[in-house]
XYZ file of C-alpha atoms in Angstrom:
669
model
C 53.709 119.063 167.601
C 54.671 118.636 163.938
C 51.900 117.637 161.562
C 52.483 115.569 158.411
C 50.753 116.426 155.136
C 51.199 114.325 151.977
C 50.982 115.755 148.462
C 49.629 113.259 145.932
C 49.904 113.893 142.173
C 47.567 111.873 140.014
C 46.447 111.897 136.389
C 43.105 113.316 137.515
C 44.461 116.139 139.732
C 46.298 117.165 142.915
C 45.367 115.872 146.364
C 46.498 116.941 149.861
C 46.125 114.488 152.764
C 46.696 114.866 156.504
C 48.331 112.020 158.433
C 47.533 111.754 162.151
C 50.194 110.468 164.601
C 52.715 109.820 161.875
C 55.629 109.601 164.328
C 54.046 106.573 166.004
C 53.122 105.118 162.622
C 56.698 105.470 161.391
C 57.907 103.126 164.117
C 55.655 100.351 162.796
C 56.208 100.514 159.047
C 55.744 96.725 158.427
C 52.360 96.893 160.186
C 51.497 99.950 158.091
C 52.236 97.998 154.904
C 49.682 95.380 155.947
C 47.108 97.920 157.186
C 47.208 99.820 153.881
C 44.902 97.257 152.300
C 42.142 97.899 154.864
C 40.123 100.938 153.746
C 38.500 101.647 157.141
C 41.783 101.625 159.074
C 43.561 103.689 156.440
C 40.858 106.378 156.305
C 41.068 106.816 160.093
C 44.761 107.648 159.835
C 44.844 109.524 156.488
C 42.218 112.212 155.835
C 41.587 114.205 152.667
C 42.174 117.961 153.058
C 41.668 119.102 149.470
C 41.527 117.824 145.895
C 41.889 119.896 142.709
C 41.029 118.088 139.438
C 42.637 119.043 136.132
C 40.393 120.996 133.780
C 41.550 119.266 130.562
C 43.938 116.661 129.192
C 46.314 119.395 127.982
C 46.441 120.905 131.483
C 47.138 117.477 132.981
C 49.973 116.843 130.509
C 51.490 120.268 131.195
C 51.437 119.752 134.968
C 52.838 116.213 134.796
C 55.664 117.338 132.493
C 56.545 120.099 134.955
C 56.480 117.675 137.896
C 58.757 115.233 136.075
C 61.271 118.063 135.613
C 60.937 119.257 139.213
C 59.147 122.540 138.428
C 56.429 124.203 140.503
C 53.445 125.072 138.305
C 50.920 127.834 138.931
C 48.132 125.297 139.508
C 50.136 123.454 142.151
C 51.268 126.638 143.897
C 47.683 127.944 144.020
C 46.504 124.590 145.409
C 49.163 124.594 148.122
C 48.499 128.219 149.081
C 44.803 127.423 149.447
C 45.047 124.206 151.456
C 48.395 124.147 153.247
C 48.174 125.852 156.680
C 51.842 126.873 156.885
C 51.440 129.269 153.972
C 48.649 131.082 155.832
C 49.966 130.699 159.371
C 53.738 130.756 159.380
C 53.888 129.836 163.080
C 52.402 126.351 162.599
C 54.984 123.540 162.328
C 54.186 121.058 159.570
C 56.035 118.677 157.293
C 55.064 117.981 153.672
C 55.601 114.542 152.217
C 56.279 114.180 148.475
C 57.480 111.421 146.179
C 59.655 113.437 143.771
C 62.820 114.840 145.381
C 63.204 117.659 142.820
C 59.616 118.795 143.318
C 60.138 118.804 147.080
C 63.224 120.988 146.689
C 61.244 123.438 144.527
C 58.431 123.655 147.131
C 60.941 124.158 149.933
C 62.687 126.927 148.010
C 59.439 128.689 147.129
C 57.597 128.505 150.467
C 60.153 127.408 153.057
C 58.154 124.314 154.065
C 59.931 121.296 155.557
C 59.740 118.533 152.935
C 60.426 114.807 153.249
C 60.267 111.839 150.889
C 61.466 108.997 153.132
C 60.108 107.040 156.089
C 56.394 106.447 156.125
C 55.658 108.718 153.125
C 56.061 106.059 150.354
C 53.655 103.688 152.141
C 51.121 106.457 152.715
C 51.263 107.417 149.027
C 50.815 103.766 148.035
C 47.713 103.564 150.229
C 46.324 106.819 148.814
C 46.780 105.493 145.283
C 45.016 102.276 146.262
C 42.044 103.982 147.972
C 41.790 107.171 145.851
C 38.355 106.317 144.449
C 36.956 106.046 148.008
C 38.315 109.494 148.964
C 37.106 111.465 145.908
C 33.397 111.340 145.171
C 32.488 110.607 141.561
C 35.891 109.101 140.734
C 35.333 105.423 140.022
C 38.140 102.857 139.594
C 37.312 102.611 135.870
C 37.649 106.400 135.469
C 40.961 106.312 137.345
C 42.353 103.657 135.000
C 41.124 105.559 131.926
C 42.706 108.851 132.996
C 45.993 107.126 133.833
C 46.070 105.369 130.448
C 45.272 108.530 128.475
C 47.828 110.635 130.316
C 50.451 107.901 129.906
C 49.968 107.812 126.141
C 50.091 111.600 125.764
C 53.141 111.805 128.034
C 54.981 109.193 125.959
C 54.127 110.941 122.692
C 55.372 114.231 124.126
C 58.686 112.695 125.140
C 59.261 111.219 121.697
C 58.759 114.689 120.106
C 57.736 113.245 116.745
C 58.036 115.726 113.886
C 56.247 114.842 110.660
C 58.545 116.823 108.374
C 61.794 115.649 109.982
C 61.064 112.006 110.743
C 64.373 110.171 110.424
C 62.534 106.903 111.078
C 61.345 107.037 107.455
C 64.963 107.064 106.296
C 65.814 104.107 108.524
C 62.922 102.037 107.180
C 63.549 103.051 103.561
C 67.215 102.096 103.558
C 66.363 98.796 105.276
C 63.787 97.984 102.585
C 66.254 98.979 99.864
C 68.886 96.602 101.199
C 66.329 93.841 101.493
C 65.043 94.502 97.976
C 68.568 94.334 96.580
C 69.017 90.924 98.141
C 65.613 89.699 96.986
C 66.021 90.997 93.432
C 69.430 89.343 93.153
C 68.016 86.058 94.448
C 64.993 86.173 92.155
C 67.109 87.161 89.149
C 69.446 84.218 89.758
C 66.445 81.908 89.967
C 65.054 83.474 86.815
C 68.288 82.924 84.892
C 68.518 79.286 85.976
C 64.907 78.680 85.069
C 64.983 80.336 81.632
C 68.484 79.047 80.804
C 66.948 75.570 80.469
C 65.343 76.912 77.276
C 67.772 79.712 76.172
C 71.162 79.419 77.982
C 73.036 81.902 75.729
C 70.868 84.879 76.892
C 72.390 84.915 80.403
C 75.903 85.395 78.939
C 74.820 88.195 76.612
C 72.641 90.142 79.136
C 74.185 90.442 82.599
C 71.837 93.011 84.113
C 69.004 91.415 86.096
C 66.319 93.913 85.084
C 67.241 93.763 81.390
C 67.362 89.946 81.501
C 63.831 89.831 82.941
C 62.522 92.183 80.248
C 64.220 90.167 77.478
C 62.814 86.894 78.812
C 59.337 88.433 78.983
C 59.690 89.686 75.391
C 61.261 86.607 73.748
C 59.371 83.797 75.519
C 59.865 80.940 72.977
C 63.216 81.375 71.179
C 61.922 79.627 68.075
C 59.582 82.563 67.396
C 62.381 85.156 67.635
C 62.968 86.936 64.287
C 64.193 90.228 62.866
C 60.923 91.878 63.846
C 62.033 91.859 67.507
C 65.255 93.752 66.742
C 63.900 97.238 67.464
C 62.257 96.172 70.722
C 65.470 94.516 71.891
C 67.412 97.670 71.061
C 65.000 99.689 73.244
C 65.633 97.342 76.177
C 69.410 96.898 75.811
C 70.283 100.280 74.233
C 72.858 98.459 72.130
C 72.128 97.284 68.538
C 75.054 94.843 68.480
C 73.746 92.988 71.535
C 70.264 92.834 70.063
C 71.583 91.294 66.810
C 73.748 88.856 68.800
C 70.680 87.644 70.724
C 68.804 86.984 67.478
C 71.758 85.099 66.038
C 72.220 83.058 69.217
C 68.534 82.065 69.270
C 68.902 80.446 65.842
C 71.765 78.167 66.946
C 70.886 77.715 70.639
C 71.593 74.438 72.413
C 68.652 74.860 74.821
C 65.835 72.363 75.320
C 62.302 72.750 74.158
C 59.767 74.028 76.713
C 56.018 73.618 77.087
C 53.593 76.587 76.942
C 52.593 76.110 80.596
C 56.200 76.440 81.745
C 56.601 79.553 79.624
C 53.548 81.099 81.270
C 55.035 80.581 84.725
C 58.400 81.955 83.620
C 56.642 84.998 82.137
C 54.735 85.636 85.377
C 57.889 85.380 87.457
C 59.779 87.691 85.069
C 57.040 90.336 85.463
C 57.302 90.053 89.244
C 61.075 90.631 89.104
C 60.512 93.603 86.804
C 57.941 95.135 89.179
C 60.300 94.701 92.134
C 63.097 96.424 90.215
C 60.827 99.322 89.317
C 59.670 99.685 92.928
C 63.296 99.681 94.028
C 63.965 102.680 91.771
C 60.931 104.530 93.142
C 62.038 103.832 96.702
C 65.522 105.139 95.939
C 64.007 108.400 94.651
C 61.865 108.643 97.777
C 64.943 108.164 99.961
C 66.785 110.939 98.123
C 63.882 113.334 98.646
C 63.701 112.506 102.370
C 67.436 112.930 102.810
C 67.275 116.328 101.095
C 64.682 117.411 103.679
C 66.065 115.802 106.855
C 69.855 115.771 106.312
C 70.677 117.826 103.195
C 74.250 118.674 104.182
C 75.177 115.064 104.979
C 73.585 113.875 101.729
C 75.450 116.542 99.736
C 78.751 115.594 101.363
C 78.782 111.801 101.339
C 75.743 110.780 99.269
C 72.183 109.761 100.083
C 72.793 106.019 100.409
C 75.857 106.190 102.638
C 74.317 108.922 104.766
C 71.103 106.919 105.198
C 73.095 103.842 106.219
C 74.969 105.881 108.829
C 71.679 107.185 110.267
C 70.167 103.695 110.248
C 73.176 102.110 111.924
C 73.323 104.709 114.704
C 69.568 104.546 115.326
C 68.610 108.156 114.587
C 69.995 111.419 113.303
C 70.325 112.703 116.870
C 72.386 109.691 117.928
C 74.623 110.136 114.890
C 75.090 113.826 115.727
C 76.144 112.896 119.267
C 78.815 110.503 118.000
C 82.390 111.851 117.834
C 84.250 111.763 114.535
C 86.383 108.785 115.622
C 83.244 106.712 116.308
C 81.617 107.779 113.044
C 84.774 106.741 111.167
C 84.528 103.066 112.195
C 80.731 102.916 112.390
C 79.762 99.577 110.818
C 83.115 97.854 111.543
C 82.460 96.917 115.177
C 83.374 93.279 114.740
C 86.725 94.136 113.205
C 87.357 96.682 115.968
C 86.668 94.224 118.790
C 88.697 91.544 117.073
C 91.612 93.961 116.689
C 91.366 94.941 120.370
C 91.252 91.277 121.406
C 94.209 90.253 119.281
C 96.061 93.563 119.875
C 96.373 94.178 116.157
C 95.717 97.295 114.069
C 92.231 98.758 114.390
C 90.107 99.288 111.259
C 90.440 102.606 109.432
C 86.888 102.890 108.100
C 83.447 101.379 108.336
C 80.387 102.394 106.329
C 82.112 105.489 104.938
C 84.316 103.163 102.885
C 81.528 103.166 100.264
C 82.083 106.880 99.682
C 83.732 107.883 96.413
C 86.395 109.949 98.230
C 88.053 106.892 99.790
C 88.007 104.920 96.546
C 89.685 107.854 94.758
C 92.450 108.179 97.363
C 95.673 106.262 97.137
C 96.396 103.200 99.239
C 98.651 105.148 101.610
C 96.154 107.985 102.015
C 92.944 105.995 102.570
C 93.264 106.166 106.350
C 93.982 109.913 106.309
C 91.118 110.788 104.008
C 88.715 108.544 105.954
C 89.610 110.349 109.200
C 89.192 113.763 107.539
C 85.905 112.696 105.908
C 84.543 111.441 109.239
C 85.343 114.818 110.789
C 83.414 116.689 108.090
C 80.506 114.213 108.274
C 80.245 114.847 112.010
C 80.035 118.624 111.403
C 77.403 118.211 108.661
C 75.309 115.857 110.818
C 75.246 118.282 113.743
C 74.231 121.155 111.476
C 71.383 119.044 110.043
C 70.228 117.868 113.461
C 70.217 121.124 115.404
C 69.436 123.732 112.715
C 65.879 124.999 112.298
C 66.256 126.203 108.696
C 68.260 123.829 106.483
C 70.121 124.458 103.239
C 72.888 122.655 101.331
C 75.387 125.530 101.690
C 77.448 123.906 104.448
C 77.445 120.489 102.759
C 78.760 121.929 99.515
C 81.561 123.804 101.253
C 82.533 120.736 103.291
C 82.635 118.701 100.086
C 84.958 121.298 98.560
C 87.223 120.955 101.600
C 87.469 117.174 101.129
C 88.274 117.683 97.437
C 91.010 120.161 98.362
C 92.456 117.687 100.882
C 92.541 114.969 98.204
C 94.385 117.296 95.832
C 96.738 118.229 98.676
C 97.708 114.559 99.114
C 98.315 114.218 95.368
C 99.754 117.584 94.310
C 100.712 119.333 97.551
C 98.457 122.383 97.079
C 97.687 123.943 100.473
C 93.914 123.862 101.182
C 91.932 126.766 102.627
C 91.477 127.228 106.357
C 88.323 125.993 108.015
C 87.399 129.471 109.349
C 87.464 130.980 105.876
C 85.351 128.187 104.387
C 82.754 128.313 107.171
C 82.354 132.101 106.851
C 81.684 131.685 103.118
C 79.211 128.894 103.852
C 77.386 131.075 106.377
C 77.005 133.886 103.857
C 75.684 131.483 101.224
C 73.292 130.020 103.797
C 71.812 133.481 104.461
C 71.406 134.227 100.761
C 69.713 130.857 100.197
C 67.255 131.544 102.990
C 66.450 134.964 101.540
C 65.864 133.403 98.126
C 63.585 130.778 99.673
C 61.523 133.483 101.398
C 61.300 135.493 98.173
C 60.183 132.418 96.220
C 57.499 131.602 98.785
C 56.176 135.165 98.624
C 56.153 134.988 94.831
C 54.271 131.702 94.921
C 51.658 133.174 97.246
C 51.272 136.221 95.014
C 50.892 134.002 91.944
C 48.295 131.905 93.743
C 46.310 135.024 94.600
C 46.507 136.379 91.043
C 45.549 133.026 89.519
C 42.510 132.838 91.776
C 43.668 129.856 93.824
C 43.280 131.886 97.030
C 40.040 133.868 96.881
C 39.115 134.029 100.550
C 41.879 136.348 101.776
C 40.928 139.515 99.825
C 37.223 138.899 100.495
C 37.831 138.788 104.239
C 39.851 141.984 104.098
C 37.098 143.776 102.206
C 34.509 142.597 104.681
C 36.622 143.880 107.532
C 36.914 147.296 105.902
C 33.168 147.493 105.378
C 32.615 146.405 108.935
C 34.936 149.140 110.171
C 33.047 151.731 108.138
C 29.722 150.506 109.514
C 31.000 150.800 113.057
C 31.286 154.654 112.830
C 28.497 155.984 115.101
C 25.979 158.585 113.925
C 25.985 161.954 115.693
C 22.619 162.532 117.321
C 21.119 165.797 118.614
C 21.673 164.859 122.265
C 25.364 164.100 121.572
C 25.734 167.500 119.855
C 24.216 169.329 122.815
C 26.381 167.446 125.303
C 29.530 168.316 123.331
C 28.483 171.981 123.261
C 28.054 171.949 127.037
C 31.477 170.349 127.610
C 33.257 172.797 125.308
C 31.569 175.864 126.823
C 32.404 174.729 130.363
C 36.060 174.170 129.429
C 36.184 177.670 127.845
C 34.675 179.172 131.001
C 37.301 177.455 133.180
C 40.225 178.681 131.079
C 38.869 182.261 130.979
C 38.438 182.277 134.782
C 42.120 181.363 135.245
C 43.160 184.141 132.869
C 40.986 186.616 134.795
C 42.763 185.829 138.085
C 46.165 186.404 136.484
C 45.055 189.755 135.105
C 43.751 190.802 138.525
C 47.259 190.381 139.959
C 48.710 192.465 137.131
C 46.084 195.125 137.823
C 47.098 195.471 141.498
C 50.746 195.959 140.544
C 49.945 198.696 137.976
C 48.224 201.123 140.396
C 51.235 203.542 140.511
C 51.653 204.077 136.726
C 51.462 207.304 134.742
C 48.453 208.686 132.868
C 49.109 206.772 129.697
C 49.588 203.586 131.679
C 46.453 204.380 133.645
C 44.366 204.669 130.501
C 45.807 201.484 129.098
C 45.173 199.676 132.359
C 41.596 200.967 132.419
C 41.065 199.762 128.859
C 42.520 196.399 129.784
C 40.237 196.161 132.773
C 37.333 197.137 130.506
C 38.286 194.235 128.251
C 38.449 191.907 131.213
C 35.027 192.797 132.524
C 33.113 191.893 129.406
C 34.925 188.567 129.317
C 33.665 187.802 132.774
C 30.180 188.867 131.845
C 30.450 186.915 128.692
C 31.462 183.827 130.673
C 28.447 184.190 132.895
C 26.368 184.705 129.821
C 27.815 181.617 128.177
C 27.238 179.520 131.280
C 23.657 180.733 131.415
C 23.288 179.817 127.753
C 24.712 176.360 128.512
C 22.277 175.904 131.355
C 19.490 177.057 129.096
C 20.510 174.559 126.439
C 20.615 171.809 129.005
C 17.142 172.803 130.137
C 15.855 172.861 126.577
C 17.395 169.441 125.845
C 14.222 167.847 127.234
C 12.376 166.189 124.357
C 9.020 167.957 125.095
C 10.470 171.546 125.081
C 8.739 174.343 123.149
C 10.254 175.421 119.843
C 12.400 178.564 119.965
C 14.148 180.748 117.443
C 17.222 178.532 117.512
C 15.273 175.544 116.256
C 16.496 175.637 112.638
C 20.073 175.861 113.826
C 19.698 172.763 115.979
C 18.271 170.832 113.066
C 21.317 171.706 111.002
C 23.631 170.556 113.765
C 22.277 167.045 113.567
C 24.048 166.501 110.270
C 27.347 168.073 111.357
C 30.465 166.103 112.194
C 32.478 166.579 115.394
C 34.927 169.061 113.850
C 32.099 171.290 112.543
C 30.512 171.271 116.007
C 33.640 172.577 117.714
C 34.271 175.232 115.023
C 30.679 176.505 115.294
C 30.967 176.782 119.058
C 34.179 178.819 118.778
C 32.502 181.172 116.265
C 29.590 181.717 118.663
C 32.033 182.586 121.443
C 33.799 185.176 119.211
C 30.467 186.751 118.253
C 29.501 187.042 121.897
C 32.832 188.691 122.691
C 32.287 191.345 119.980
C 28.788 192.065 121.286
C 30.017 192.360 124.866
C 32.850 194.704 123.846
C 30.382 197.000 122.105
C 28.140 197.047 125.177
C 31.029 197.649 127.566
C 32.177 200.804 125.733
C 29.302 202.598 127.439
C 30.297 201.364 130.938
C 31.840 204.184 133.091
C 35.487 203.860 133.968
C 36.369 202.532 137.413
C 38.037 204.819 139.923
C 41.624 203.952 140.586
C 43.454 204.173 143.894
C 45.994 206.883 144.605
C 48.174 207.210 141.587
C 51.109 209.464 140.863
C 50.878 212.512 138.610
C 52.392 212.255 135.197
C 54.728 215.130 136.101
C 56.179 213.091 138.959
C 56.861 210.081 136.780
C 59.311 209.944 133.957
C 59.835 207.025 131.611
C 62.511 204.534 132.550
C 62.288 205.113 136.357
C 61.690 202.141 138.738
C 58.868 202.507 141.295
C 58.581 200.217 144.320
C 55.099 199.099 145.329
C 54.654 197.885 148.962
C 58.372 197.119 149.100
C 57.858 193.778 147.283
C 57.373 194.235 143.549
C 58.301 196.925 141.034
C 57.092 198.036 137.610
C 59.421 199.423 134.953
C 58.210 201.687 132.237
C 59.716 201.735 128.772
C 59.789 204.712 126.475
C 56.704 203.419 124.669
C 54.649 203.536 127.884
C 53.861 199.797 128.160
C 54.205 198.281 131.649
C 56.668 195.417 132.100
C 56.813 193.053 135.081
C 60.200 192.631 136.749
C 61.607 190.423 139.450
C 61.420 191.272 143.155
C 64.035 193.510 144.814
C 64.855 195.561 141.706
C 66.431 198.381 143.807
C 69.864 199.851 143.124
C 72.937 197.992 144.328
C 73.473 200.481 147.161
C 70.022 199.805 148.603
C 70.384 196.020 148.236
C 73.575 195.834 150.254
C 73.449 193.710 153.442
C 73.997 196.748 155.694
C 70.799 198.413 154.571
C 68.558 195.370 155.296
C 67.170 194.208 158.613
C 66.944 190.594 159.848
C 63.616 189.884 158.125
C 64.911 191.060 154.770
C 62.903 194.366 154.798
C 64.413 197.721 153.900
C 65.783 199.960 156.661
C 64.915 203.627 157.137
C 68.182 204.802 155.583
C 67.410 202.837 152.469
C 63.940 204.376 152.276
C 65.401 207.910 152.587
C 67.853 207.256 149.795
C 65.012 205.990 147.674
C 62.921 209.132 148.248
C 65.878 211.336 147.298
C 66.315 209.456 144.095
C 62.629 209.747 143.256
C 62.662 213.503 143.900
C 65.555 213.842 141.453
């Protein structure tokens, strides 16, 4: 019978529940919806198998993000492998209920479990969510609500992907405030002119700028007090001496009415407020330029900061503007005219917000539509570069601006502009050089900060690390020295034993040599024997040193030497050991000169052997003798070609009797 298990993902962790008799329950889904509210009935049907809480808020956010994308995390896979029986016993037939279809497909692909998300599963999950605090001990309803709220906030912030350095929302708000300030300053300036014109109506005709008019009204106040002393101050405000003199002359013959001091005070206060708003508008414009140079430098370089900011604000974000095609960007801001043209079946508009660009105003009347379409194309390219590039420069914006200039000259003069591929390759090269210069400047700034003493902690930390590394070098104690001596002597004994076995084989093969070879072999064997004795001697010395390594040992003659070894480094220890071995070898050689020579087995007379003749030993190996009398080892089967022919060999590869006779004849010769 198939068993139903339900996987429940919550902000606090993963839960696995077993549903009993789900096939019968599925036939009565309306009754199940009513029975979900009863905790006792629901707990009889649905039982908790396992629950794994999240260790931290970051782990919970990571798992929930993966579940929303239909990915199987390591935490979830480990939980399923631990609690789901089908992963342990493949023979058992079960069905896993999930809410997310993508997650179910991932579980089915990974483990081959039958997954469902329809039928009774949604109602079971709704009941589990309702009664979760009664299933898990220590999880109160208040804690459940708190974990859900915290995870919801962190999940929403993660989806927004807010970047402090590239926040296009600041551009949207700044351009909105700028537009509002322009309207407010114009309204206040108009009210200011109407109010002050009651006293000095000629000033509004002479000074048309709102900011300058407010400053002049704040300076002049009562026109009867205006004299030649105010000429320099008026020149500073207006930057025109003729206008300043005209204002003084007009104040003498003005047709304005007299005004009370209280009214002048109010006018002065309002003029200062208009002046402060105008100054703040300039500061905000500078702020907008700096933000555009960081967020969308190529778009700002191509079309200007104000027009680019209005395009971003109208589309909603820089990403939305980058997703727009060039045809949409061209008429962005002229939606009403577009819908009216579609309704009346008339000509659609040629431009929207990009009409405020200087390129369209410079183009002729017949070329405005062409240049607006071309400009929209380049703006779309610049916006996508700004949106999806990690490292931004103005290289592409400058090259795109050059292309628009060349297209304008093409419409006027007919000069053929450069191809887009050529321009983009140049822009890419300039982009790389700009990035290299930026990296070099940052390194130079860091170096200057270190030299000026702004950054003092970095070199101090490095010095501390070096001192710490020097302090970590261990001191060589007497026990360590003795242990190293033992290891080195044992390794020397092993290597000498291997060499002795090789020389024994050579000795067996050289039994049939001449007298000179015999003497050399005997001398070689005499050299071998002291080595063996020396090895035994060395091993005995090692054992003796190990025995004397006990702290309560009696002092011996080697005591001063051991005291010196305490201060030696590892290289001096190994070199001293090698010197001791060489001294022992010389002593053993001198003692072995008195040892009698060993008797050799049957050897040939020197008269029977001549140099350069090959002698076979046991039919397997042969020894050749050079004119100098030194034995040389040769390969097997070094007989003449006649003897090595197939007819002279038996089945086992041994020599036949005829071959042996031929060999004897040759030796007798």
